[in-house]
């Protein structure tokens, strides 16, 4: 039966993603486009059902029903998300910027029984000790893959039964394992159930009044929670279509938006800044976009984007864990993130006592006057939707400080520093522990330190974040050189290039050489002192200059960081209204 072409399904009350996928059956409108490929909603449902049936055939008895997906944004990605939903399985998004043993670790840690990839990513897997045998590595652009799927083509989604030994999907069924980085140095896989994903999609579909003729442009990587939770899920809940871009391209953004009729997009990190760096044109407002939703655009770039493209960006705060969320409302003042999402009881508290801290006092220019008493850790004292980490009870307990007695037990502790103004709006003030966020990727300093510790001239290494002038952080490393050693930039570049597990976001933007690393009274590295000094320090500093083009890696070349470089860089911070971050 044909489905109405304008009515939204956002209010249908679907409790599982599987129900939303099943609702696509019989809907012959275009549901997904990528380049010259177009699939109807009906074909998406049928394709998901075929892959769910294949999964049931290939899944070893007793194995966890986890599918690792190592793909760019291609139609196979949403097809496998739908397949997992129908089968009651879970997708582990595998990050293609990871390398070597760390990539193998991600696949093994999430107990992937099946790995779905494409030819372009096969070199990443070459020589790795994978836990998935070759017969269960599916290459979607290989003819053998089509042969495996052929017997199941045309399978209706209602005809898909639960996996052997499993029950039909419920709201509590695992749907996603989203990698995020924490202070331990090893990425953690946050759990997301079908119920949480369906609810998040429906909530955003209502918030943005998603229509069935809308098109959500997915240009952020789908291994990242942003694209799935904030892009794919609300499109599925609202009955809208999606348009896929393999990888983000600033120059292709507007042509894609016009080509696909995109009305909504999501972003993270510096994506908005890259879009603004493209040459302005008289037809910049000639497009169908209505909404942009994401994080870290910054107030300056958000205002510039609205002025140039005529699209208001809605900033939010949240994580793949789902433990806390903030939304920007029309009355949110400049510099603030927003107010809590419905159902969250957020507070800024002392990380030791759990006591709520005083509200911030701001001067007429918006500068914080009482940071010492107002800045604390953001917690959610309400029920939240944190579902834990896969096979990591210690990290799960740390997020909630256990369930026993003690300050803040049972709350969700974000690990992020905030302050709250008199109007109740929350402002981001930094991150606790040793986490960094580079180009929307969460990294752990300890992991990078373990790699840089192999550098022979270094007797000691400390890695820490310095604020990026536009969004997120940049990596800075302090190297304590061995006696008689000197920093050779060419040698350091060669060293970085030879490290198989150095991800594309991990190379330091700044390198500081010191006689010895500063330590606290307990002989721990004094990271606070290093972060406060940043690149404005007396010791020699080398750097990879910031580049305007996305994807240009740090670590390609290092040169001395001069006084002229510092002055020009500080001007960029002031231009983006982020100079205050250097003082915290």
Coordinates of C-alpha atoms in Angstrom, one line a residue:
X1 CA 0.0 0.0 0.0
X2 CA 1.3 3.4 -0.9
X3 CA 2.2 5.8 1.9
X4 CA 1.1 9.4 2.0
X5 CA 3.8 11.7 0.7
X6 CA 3.5 14.6 3.2
X7 CA 2.4 13.1 6.5
X8 CA 5.2 12.8 9.2
X9 CA 5.6 9.7 11.2
X10 CA 7.4 11.5 14.1
X11 CA 4.4 11.2 16.3
X12 CA 3.8 7.5 15.6
X13 CA 5.2 6.5 18.9
X14 CA 7.4 3.8 17.5
X15 CA 9.3 2.1 20.4
X16 CA 12.0 0.6 18.3
X17 CA 14.1 1.4 15.2
X18 CA 12.9 -1.8 13.7
X19 CA 9.3 -0.5 13.7
X20 CA 10.5 2.6 11.8
X21 CA 12.3 0.5 9.2
X22 CA 9.3 -1.7 8.8
X23 CA 7.2 1.4 8.2
X24 CA 9.2 2.2 5.1
X25 CA 7.9 -0.9 3.3
X26 CA 5.5 0.1 0.4
X27 CA 6.7 3.7 0.4
X28 CA 8.1 4.3 -3.2
X29 CA 9.3 7.9 -2.7
X30 CA 13.1 8.4 -2.9
X31 CA 14.5 7.6 0.5
X32 CA 18.3 7.8 0.0
X33 CA 20.6 9.3 -2.6
X34 CA 24.3 9.2 -3.0
X35 CA 25.9 10.4 -6.3
X36 CA 24.0 8.7 -9.1
X37 CA 22.5 6.0 -6.8
X38 CA 18.9 6.5 -5.6
X39 CA 16.9 4.1 -3.4
X40 CA 13.3 4.3 -2.4
X41 CA 12.1 3.9 1.2
X42 CA 10.7 0.6 0.1
X43 CA 14.1 -0.5 -1.3
X44 CA 15.8 0.6 1.9
X45 CA 13.4 -1.6 4.0
X46 CA 13.8 -4.5 1.6
X47 CA 17.6 -4.1 1.4
X48 CA 17.8 -4.0 5.2
X49 CA 15.7 -7.1 5.5
X50 CA 17.9 -8.9 3.0
X51 CA 21.0 -8.0 5.0
X52 CA 19.3 -9.0 8.2
X53 CA 18.6 -12.4 6.7
X54 CA 22.3 -12.7 5.6
X55 CA 23.4 -11.8 9.1
X56 CA 21.3 -14.6 10.5
X57 CA 23.0 -17.0 8.1
X58 CA 26.6 -15.9 8.8
X59 CA 26.4 -15.2 12.6
X60 CA 28.1 -18.0 14.5
X61 CA 25.9 -19.6 17.2
X62 CA 26.6 -18.1 20.5
X63 CA 28.4 -15.0 19.1
X64 CA 27.5 -11.5 20.1
X65 CA 25.2 -10.1 17.4
X66 CA 27.6 -7.2 16.6
X67 CA 28.4 -5.9 13.1
X68 CA 31.4 -3.8 12.6
X69 CA 30.9 -1.2 9.8
X70 CA 34.1 0.2 8.3
X71 CA 32.6 2.3 5.5
X72 CA 32.5 5.9 4.2
X73 CA 29.0 7.4 3.9
X74 CA 27.6 5.2 1.3
X75 CA 24.1 3.6 1.0
X76 CA 25.3 0.4 2.5
X77 CA 25.8 2.2 5.8
X78 CA 22.1 3.0 6.5
X79 CA 21.1 -0.4 4.9
X80 CA 23.2 -2.2 7.6
X81 CA 21.8 0.1 10.3
X82 CA 18.3 -1.0 9.2
X83 CA 19.4 -4.6 9.0
X84 CA 20.8 -4.5 12.6
X85 CA 17.5 -3.0 13.8
X86 CA 15.4 -5.7 12.2
X87 CA 17.6 -8.5 13.4
X88 CA 18.0 -7.3 16.9
X89 CA 21.8 -6.8 16.3
X90 CA 24.1 -3.8 17.0
X91 CA 26.3 -1.8 14.7
X92 CA 29.8 -0.8 15.9
X93 CA 30.9 2.1 13.8
X94 CA 34.6 1.6 13.0
X95 CA 36.6 4.8 12.6
X96 CA 38.8 4.7 9.4
X97 CA 41.2 7.3 10.8
X98 CA 42.4 4.8 13.3
X99 CA 45.4 2.7 12.4
X100 CA 47.2 -0.5 13.0
X101 CA 46.8 -2.3 16.4
X102 CA 44.4 0.4 17.6
X103 CA 42.1 -0.3 14.7
X104 CA 42.2 -4.0 15.3
X105 CA 41.6 -3.4 19.0
X106 CA 38.4 -1.5 18.2
X107 CA 37.0 -4.4 16.1
X108 CA 38.0 -7.0 18.7
X109 CA 36.8 -5.0 21.8
X110 CA 33.3 -4.7 20.4
X111 CA 33.2 -8.5 19.7
X112 CA 32.3 -7.9 16.0
X113 CA 31.1 -11.2 14.5
X114 CA 30.9 -9.6 11.1
X115 CA 32.9 -6.8 9.5
X116 CA 31.4 -4.8 6.6
X117 CA 33.8 -2.7 4.6
X118 CA 34.8 -1.6 1.1
X119 CA 37.8 -2.0 -1.2
X120 CA 39.1 1.5 -0.3
X121 CA 39.5 0.5 3.3
X122 CA 41.1 -3.0 2.8
X123 CA 44.6 -1.6 3.0
X124 CA 43.8 -0.5 6.6
X125 CA 43.2 -4.1 7.5
X126 CA 46.2 -5.6 5.8
X127 CA 48.5 -7.4 8.2
X128 CA 46.3 -6.9 11.2
X129 CA 45.5 -9.6 13.7
X130 CA 41.7 -9.5 13.3
X131 CA 39.2 -11.4 15.5
X132 CA 36.9 -11.6 12.5
X133 CA 37.8 -14.5 10.1
X134 CA 38.2 -13.6 6.4
X135 CA 34.9 -15.4 5.5
X136 CA 33.0 -13.0 7.6
X137 CA 34.6 -9.8 6.2
X138 CA 32.1 -8.5 3.6
X139 CA 33.4 -6.2 0.9
X140 CA 30.3 -4.3 -0.3
X141 CA 31.8 -3.4 -3.7
X142 CA 32.9 -7.0 -4.5
X143 CA 30.8 -9.1 -6.8
X144 CA 30.9 -11.9 -4.2
X145 CA 28.9 -9.7 -1.8
X146 CA 26.0 -9.3 -4.3
X147 CA 26.0 -13.1 -4.8
X148 CA 25.6 -13.6 -1.0
X149 CA 22.7 -11.2 -0.9
X150 CA 20.9 -12.5 -4.0
X151 CA 18.9 -15.3 -2.4
X152 CA 17.3 -12.8 0.1
X153 CA 16.4 -9.9 -2.3
X154 CA 12.8 -8.9 -1.9
X155 CA 12.5 -10.1 1.6
X156 CA 9.8 -8.1 3.5
X157 CA 11.0 -6.7 6.8
X158 CA 8.0 -8.2 8.6
X159 CA 9.3 -11.6 7.5
X160 CA 12.5 -11.2 9.4
X161 CA 12.5 -13.2 12.6
X162 CA 14.9 -12.8 15.5
X163 CA 18.4 -14.1 15.3
X164 CA 18.9 -17.7 16.3
X165 CA 18.4 -17.9 20.1
X166 CA 17.3 -14.3 20.4
X167 CA 14.0 -12.6 21.1
X168 CA 12.3 -10.1 18.8
X169 CA 13.8 -6.5 19.1
X170 CA 12.5 -4.4 22.0
X171 CA 13.3 -0.9 23.1
X172 CA 16.0 -2.3 25.3
X173 CA 17.8 -4.2 22.5
X174 CA 21.3 -2.9 21.8
X175 CA 21.5 -1.0 18.5
X176 CA 24.7 1.0 18.5
X177 CA 28.2 0.8 20.0
X178 CA 29.6 4.3 19.6
X179 CA 33.3 4.7 20.3
X180 CA 34.2 7.7 22.5
X181 CA 37.6 8.5 24.1
X182 CA 38.1 8.8 27.8
X183 CA 40.9 9.5 30.3
X184 CA 42.1 5.9 30.3
X185 CA 43.6 6.2 26.8
X186 CA 41.6 3.3 25.4
X187 CA 38.4 4.2 23.5
X188 CA 35.2 3.1 25.1
X189 CA 32.1 1.8 23.2
X190 CA 29.0 3.6 24.5
X191 CA 25.8 1.6 24.3
X192 CA 22.7 2.9 22.6
X193 CA 19.5 0.9 22.6
X194 CA 16.8 0.9 19.9
X195 CA 14.5 2.7 22.2
X196 CA 16.9 5.5 22.9
X197 CA 17.8 5.9 19.2
X198 CA 14.1 5.9 18.2
X199 CA 13.2 8.4 20.9
X200 CA 16.1 10.7 20.0
X201 CA 15.0 10.6 16.3
X202 CA 11.4 11.3 17.2
X203 CA 12.3 14.2 19.5
X204 CA 14.5 15.9 16.9
X205 CA 11.9 15.3 14.2
X206 CA 9.4 17.1 16.4
X207 CA 11.8 19.9 17.4
X208 CA 12.7 20.7 13.7
X209 CA 9.2 19.9 12.4
X210 CA 10.6 17.4 10.0
X211 CA 8.3 16.8 7.0
X212 CA 8.1 13.7 4.7
X213 CA 9.4 15.8 1.8
X214 CA 12.5 16.9 3.7
X215 CA 16.0 15.6 2.9
X216 CA 18.7 15.3 5.5
X217 CA 22.2 15.8 4.2
X218 CA 24.6 13.4 5.9
X219 CA 28.1 14.8 5.3
X220 CA 29.5 14.0 8.7
X221 CA 31.0 10.5 9.1
X222 CA 28.4 7.9 10.1
X223 CA 30.8 6.1 12.5
X224 CA 30.3 9.3 14.6
X225 CA 27.2 9.6 16.7
X226 CA 26.3 13.0 15.3
X227 CA 25.4 11.7 11.8
X228 CA 23.4 8.7 13.1
X229 CA 21.6 10.2 16.2
X230 CA 21.1 13.7 14.8
X231 CA 20.9 13.1 11.1
X232 CA 19.7 9.6 10.1
X233 CA 17.4 8.9 13.1
X234 CA 15.2 12.0 12.8
X235 CA 14.9 11.4 9.1
X236 CA 13.8 7.9 9.7
X237 CA 11.4 9.0 12.5
X238 CA 9.9 11.8 10.4
X239 CA 9.7 9.8 7.1
X240 CA 12.2 12.1 5.4
X241 CA 14.9 11.2 2.9
X242 CA 18.6 11.3 3.3
X243 CA 21.4 12.3 1.0
X244 CA 24.9 10.9 1.6
X245 CA 28.3 12.4 0.9
X246 CA 31.2 9.9 1.2
X247 CA 33.3 12.4 3.1
X248 CA 32.8 16.0 4.0
X249 CA 33.7 18.5 1.3
X250 CA 33.3 22.2 1.8
X251 CA 33.4 23.0 -1.9
X252 CA 30.8 20.3 -2.7
X253 CA 28.4 21.3 0.1
X254 CA 26.2 23.8 -1.7
X255 CA 26.2 21.9 -5.0
X256 CA 25.1 18.8 -3.1
X257 CA 22.4 20.7 -1.1
X258 CA 21.0 22.0 -4.4
X259 CA 21.3 18.7 -6.2
X260 CA 19.6 16.7 -3.6
X261 CA 17.1 19.3 -2.3
X262 CA 18.5 19.1 1.2
X263 CA 16.6 20.9 3.9
X264 CA 18.6 19.9 7.0
X265 CA 22.2 19.1 7.8
X266 CA 24.3 18.3 10.9
X267 CA 27.9 19.4 11.7
X268 CA 30.6 19.1 14.3
X269 CA 33.8 20.9 15.0
X270 CA 35.3 23.0 12.3
X271 CA 32.9 22.0 9.5
X272 CA 31.1 25.4 9.6
X273 CA 34.4 27.2 9.5
X274 CA 35.4 25.3 6.4
X275 CA 32.2 26.2 4.7
X276 CA 32.7 29.9 5.5
X277 CA 36.2 29.7 4.1
X278 CA 34.9 28.9 0.6
X279 CA 34.6 31.9 -1.8
X280 CA 31.4 33.9 -1.3
X281 CA 29.1 34.0 -4.3
X282 CA 25.9 36.0 -5.2
X283 CA 23.8 32.9 -5.0
X284 CA 24.9 31.7 -1.6
X285 CA 21.3 31.9 -0.4
X286 CA 19.9 30.1 -3.4
X287 CA 19.3 26.7 -1.8
X288 CA 16.5 24.8 0.1
X289 CA 18.3 24.5 3.5
X290 CA 16.2 25.4 6.5
X291 CA 18.1 24.0 9.5
X292 CA 21.6 23.1 10.6
X293 CA 22.1 21.3 13.9
X294 CA 25.4 20.4 15.6
X295 CA 28.1 21.4 18.0
X296 CA 31.2 23.6 18.2
X297 CA 30.4 26.1 15.4
X298 CA 31.1 29.0 17.8
X299 CA 29.0 32.1 18.1
X300 CA 31.1 34.1 15.6
X301 CA 30.9 31.5 12.8
X302 CA 27.2 30.8 13.6
X303 CA 26.4 34.4 13.0
X304 CA 28.4 34.6 9.9
X305 CA 26.8 31.4 8.5
X306 CA 23.3 32.9 9.1
X307 CA 24.2 36.2 7.5
X308 CA 25.8 34.6 4.4
X309 CA 23.6 31.5 3.8
X310 CA 20.4 32.6 5.5
X311 CA 20.3 29.5 7.7
X312 CA 20.2 29.7 11.5
X313 CA 22.3 27.0 13.2
X314 CA 21.0 25.3 16.3
X315 CA 23.9 24.5 18.6
X316 CA 23.6 21.7 21.1
X317 CA 25.7 19.8 23.6
X318 CA 25.6 16.1 24.1
X319 CA 27.5 12.9 23.7
X320 CA 27.1 9.4 22.3
X321 CA 26.6 8.2 25.9
X322 CA 23.3 10.2 26.1
X323 CA 23.9 11.2 29.7
X324 CA 23.3 14.9 29.4
X325 CA 22.2 17.3 26.7
X326 CA 22.0 21.1 26.3
X327 CA 20.1 22.9 23.6
X328 CA 20.5 26.4 22.3
X329 CA 17.2 28.3 22.4
X330 CA 16.4 31.7 20.7
X331 CA 17.1 33.6 23.9
X332 CA 20.5 31.9 24.6
X333 CA 23.1 34.7 25.1
X334 CA 26.3 34.8 23.1
X335 CA 28.9 32.5 24.4
X336 CA 26.5 30.1 26.1
X337 CA 25.6 26.6 25.0
X338 CA 21.9 26.7 26.1
X339 CA 19.5 25.1 28.6
X340 CA 19.0 21.4 29.6
X341 CA 17.0 19.1 27.3
X342 CA 13.6 18.1 28.7
X343 CA 13.9 15.5 31.5
X344 CA 17.5 16.4 32.4
X345 CA 18.4 17.9 35.8
X346 CA 21.7 19.4 35.0
X347 CA 23.9 21.2 37.5
X348 CA 27.5 22.5 37.8
X349 CA 29.0 21.0 40.9
X350 CA 32.2 20.7 42.9
X351 CA 33.8 17.5 41.6
X352 CA 34.8 16.4 45.1
X353 CA 31.9 17.3 47.3
X354 CA 29.1 17.2 44.7
X355 CA 27.8 20.5 46.0
X356 CA 26.2 22.8 43.4
X357 CA 28.4 25.8 42.8
X358 CA 27.3 29.5 42.7
X359 CA 26.1 31.1 39.5
X360 CA 28.6 32.9 37.4
X361 CA 28.9 36.7 37.4
X362 CA 29.6 38.2 34.0
X363 CA 30.6 41.8 33.2
X364 CA 29.0 43.9 30.4
X365 CA 31.4 42.3 27.9
X366 CA 30.4 38.8 28.9
X367 CA 33.7 38.1 30.7
X368 CA 33.5 35.7 33.7
X369 CA 34.3 37.5 37.0
X370 CA 34.2 34.6 39.5
X371 CA 35.6 31.6 37.7
X372 CA 37.3 30.1 40.7
X373 CA 34.0 29.6 42.5
X374 CA 31.6 29.1 39.5
X375 CA 33.5 26.6 37.3
X376 CA 32.8 23.0 38.1
X377 CA 31.9 19.7 36.5
X378 CA 28.6 19.3 34.6
X379 CA 26.4 16.5 36.0
X380 CA 23.0 15.2 35.3
X381 CA 21.2 14.5 38.6
X382 CA 18.1 13.2 36.7
X383 CA 17.4 9.8 35.2
X384 CA 19.2 10.6 31.9
X385 CA 19.7 8.0 29.2
X386 CA 23.2 6.7 29.9
X387 CA 23.2 3.0 29.2
X388 CA 26.8 2.2 30.0
X389 CA 29.9 1.1 28.1
X390 CA 30.4 -2.3 26.4
X391 CA 32.6 -4.6 28.5
X392 CA 33.9 -1.7 30.7
X393 CA 32.2 -1.8 34.1
X394 CA 34.9 0.4 35.6
X395 CA 34.3 3.2 33.1
X396 CA 30.6 2.8 33.5
X397 CA 30.9 3.1 37.3
X398 CA 33.2 6.1 36.9
X399 CA 30.5 7.9 34.9
X400 CA 28.0 7.4 37.6
X401 CA 30.4 7.1 40.6
X402 CA 28.8 3.8 41.3
X403 CA 25.3 3.3 42.7
X404 CA 26.2 3.3 46.4
X405 CA 26.6 6.1 48.9
X406 CA 28.8 9.2 48.4
X407 CA 28.6 12.6 46.8
X408 CA 26.9 12.3 43.4
X409 CA 26.4 8.6 43.4
X410 CA 24.1 7.7 40.6
X411 CA 24.5 11.0 38.8
X412 CA 25.9 11.1 35.3
X413 CA 29.3 12.9 35.5
X414 CA 30.1 14.4 32.1
X415 CA 33.8 15.1 32.7
X416 CA 33.3 18.5 31.2
X417 CA 33.8 21.8 33.0
X418 CA 31.0 24.4 32.8
X419 CA 29.6 27.5 34.6
X420 CA 26.0 28.6 34.8
X421 CA 24.9 32.2 34.5
X422 CA 22.2 34.0 36.4
X423 CA 19.7 33.3 33.6
X424 CA 20.2 29.5 33.9
X425 CA 22.2 29.2 30.7
X426 CA 25.2 26.9 30.7
X427 CA 28.7 27.9 29.3
X428 CA 31.4 25.5 28.4
X429 CA 34.7 26.1 30.3
X430 CA 37.0 23.2 29.3
X431 CA 37.5 19.5 29.9
X432 CA 38.6 17.5 32.9
X433 CA 41.3 14.8 32.8
X434 CA 43.4 14.5 29.6
X435 CA 40.8 14.4 26.9
X436 CA 41.1 16.4 23.7
X437 CA 38.6 17.1 20.9
X438 CA 40.3 17.6 17.5
X439 CA 38.1 18.2 14.4
X440 CA 35.2 16.6 16.2
X441 CA 37.2 13.5 17.2
X442 CA 37.6 12.7 20.9
X443 CA 41.2 11.7 21.6
X444 CA 43.0 10.6 24.8
X445 CA 46.3 12.2 25.6
X446 CA 47.6 9.0 27.2
X447 CA 47.2 7.2 23.9
X448 CA 49.2 9.8 22.0
X449 CA 51.8 9.9 24.8
X450 CA 52.4 6.2 24.5
X451 CA 53.2 6.6 20.8
X452 CA 55.4 9.7 21.2
X453 CA 57.3 7.9 24.0
X454 CA 58.9 5.8 21.3
X455 CA 60.7 8.8 20.0
X456 CA 64.3 8.0 20.9
X457 CA 65.6 11.6 21.7
X458 CA 62.7 12.1 24.2
X459 CA 63.2 11.2 27.9
X460 CA 59.7 12.2 28.8
X461 CA 56.5 13.2 27.0
X462 CA 53.3 15.1 28.1
X463 CA 50.4 15.6 25.7
X464 CA 47.7 18.1 26.4
X465 CA 45.0 20.3 24.8
X466 CA 45.3 23.9 23.7
X467 CA 42.1 25.5 22.4
X468 CA 41.7 25.7 18.7
X469 CA 41.0 29.3 17.5
X470 CA 37.8 28.1 15.8
X471 CA 36.4 25.0 17.5
X472 CA 37.5 22.2 19.9
X473 CA 41.2 21.6 20.7
X474 CA 44.6 21.2 19.1
X475 CA 47.2 18.7 20.3
X476 CA 50.3 20.1 22.0
X477 CA 53.2 17.9 23.2
X478 CA 56.0 18.8 25.6
X479 CA 59.2 16.7 25.0
X480 CA 61.9 16.5 27.7
X481 CA 65.0 15.7 25.6
X482 CA 67.7 13.4 26.7
X483 CA 71.1 14.9 27.6
X484 CA 72.9 16.2 24.5
X485 CA 69.8 15.7 22.2
X486 CA 68.4 18.5 20.1
X487 CA 65.0 18.6 18.4
X488 CA 65.3 17.8 14.7
X489 CA 62.0 18.7 13.0
X490 CA 62.7 16.5 9.9
X491 CA 63.6 13.5 12.1
X492 CA 60.4 14.0 14.1
X493 CA 58.2 14.1 11.0
X494 CA 59.9 10.9 9.8
X495 CA 59.2 9.3 13.2
X496 CA 55.5 10.2 13.1
X497 CA 55.1 8.9 9.6
X498 CA 56.6 5.5 10.7
X499 CA 54.1 5.0 13.6
X500 CA 51.3 2.5 12.4
X501 CA 48.9 3.4 15.2
X502 CA 49.1 7.2 14.9
X503 CA 45.7 8.3 13.9
X504 CA 45.2 11.2 11.4
X505 CA 44.1 13.6 14.2
X506 CA 46.9 12.7 16.7
X507 CA 50.0 14.4 15.4
X508 CA 50.9 17.4 17.6
X509 CA 50.1 20.8 16.2
X510 CA 52.6 22.3 18.7
X511 CA 55.8 20.7 20.1
X512 CA 57.5 22.3 23.1
X513 CA 61.0 21.2 24.2
X514 CA 61.9 21.4 27.9
X515 CA 64.8 20.3 30.0
X516 CA 62.4 18.4 32.3
X517 CA 58.7 18.0 32.5
X518 CA 57.1 20.0 35.4
X519 CA 55.7 17.8 38.2
X520 CA 53.5 18.3 41.2
X521 CA 54.4 17.6 44.8
X522 CA 53.3 13.9 44.2
X523 CA 55.6 13.6 41.2
X524 CA 52.7 13.6 38.7
X525 CA 53.1 15.6 35.5
X526 CA 51.8 19.1 36.1
X527 CA 49.4 19.2 33.2
X528 CA 47.5 22.2 34.5
X529 CA 50.6 24.3 34.3
X530 CA 51.4 23.1 30.8
X531 CA 47.9 23.7 29.5
X532 CA 47.8 27.2 31.1
X533 CA 51.1 28.1 29.4
X534 CA 50.1 26.6 26.1
X535 CA 52.1 27.9 23.2
X536 CA 52.8 31.2 25.0
X537 CA 55.8 29.9 26.9
X538 CA 59.5 30.8 27.0
X539 CA 60.7 27.3 25.9
X540 CA 61.4 26.6 22.2
X541 CA 58.1 25.8 20.4
X542 CA 57.7 24.2 17.0
X543 CA 54.5 24.0 15.1
X544 CA 52.6 22.9 12.1
X545 CA 50.8 26.1 10.9
X546 CA 47.1 26.0 10.8
X547 CA 45.7 25.3 7.3
X548 CA 42.4 26.5 5.9
X549 CA 41.7 23.2 4.1
X550 CA 40.0 20.4 5.9
X551 CA 41.8 17.1 6.1
X552 CA 45.3 18.7 5.9
X553 CA 47.2 16.7 8.7
X554 CA 49.3 18.2 11.4
X555 CA 52.8 16.7 11.5
X556 CA 53.6 17.2 7.8
X557 CA 56.2 19.8 8.6
X558 CA 57.4 21.6 11.7
X559 CA 59.0 25.1 11.9
X560 CA 59.8 27.4 14.8
X561 CA 56.9 29.2 16.3
X562 CA 57.9 32.8 16.2
X563 CA 56.6 36.0 17.9
X564 CA 55.0 36.9 14.5
X565 CA 53.3 33.5 14.4
X566 CA 52.0 34.0 18.0
X567 CA 50.6 37.5 17.2
X568 CA 48.8 36.3 14.1
X569 CA 47.4 33.3 15.9
X570 CA 46.1 35.4 18.8
X571 CA 44.4 37.6 16.3
X572 CA 42.5 34.6 15.0
X573 CA 41.4 33.8 18.5
X574 CA 40.1 37.3 19.0
X575 CA 38.4 37.2 15.6
X576 CA 36.5 34.1 16.7
X577 CA 35.8 35.5 20.2
X578 CA 37.7 32.6 21.7
X579 CA 40.7 34.4 23.2
X580 CA 39.2 34.0 26.7
X581 CA 39.7 30.2 26.5
X582 CA 43.5 30.8 26.6
X583 CA 43.1 32.3 30.0
X584 CA 41.3 29.4 31.7

